[in-house]
Amino acid sequence: MLNASIGFAQEHSAERTSESLQAMVPHRCRVLRGGEVTDLPAADLVPGDVVLLEAGDAVPADCRLVGGP
């Protein structure tokens, strides 16, 4: 019984942590695609997209920094 209670508490904690992390990921981003800046859902990013970031932006995916001011 104690083991089941501990397992439930750990699962609940992990679920809350996962929800918190999901809330931090931006849902939309600005992308340079085909020479044009496009605003699109972060879920639609594909390898090779150039994500335009500004100070304070959250990074929507794994990215490689290629330039800056």
PDB file of C-alpha atoms in Angstrom, residues 1-11:
ATOM      1  CA  MET A   1       0.000   0.000   0.000  1.00  0.00           C
ATOM      2  CA  LEU A   2       2.822   2.385   0.887  1.00  0.00           C
ATOM      3  CA  ASN A   3       4.623   1.526  -2.352  1.00  0.00           C
ATOM      4  CA  ALA A   4       1.500   2.321  -4.392  1.00  0.00           C
ATOM      5  CA  SER A   5       1.087   5.671  -2.620  1.00  0.00           C
ATOM      6  CA  ILE A   6       4.701   6.629  -3.284  1.00  0.00           C
ATOM      7  CA  GLY A   7       4.359   5.587  -6.938  1.00  0.00           C
ATOM      8  CA  PHE A   8       1.210   7.681  -7.342  1.00  0.00           C
ATOM      9  CA  ALA A   9       2.905  10.720  -5.782  1.00  0.00           C
ATOM     10  CA  GLN A  10       5.901  10.381  -8.102  1.00  0.00           C
ATOM     11  CA  GLU A  11       3.692  10.034 -11.188  1.00  0.00           C
TER      12      GLU A  11
END
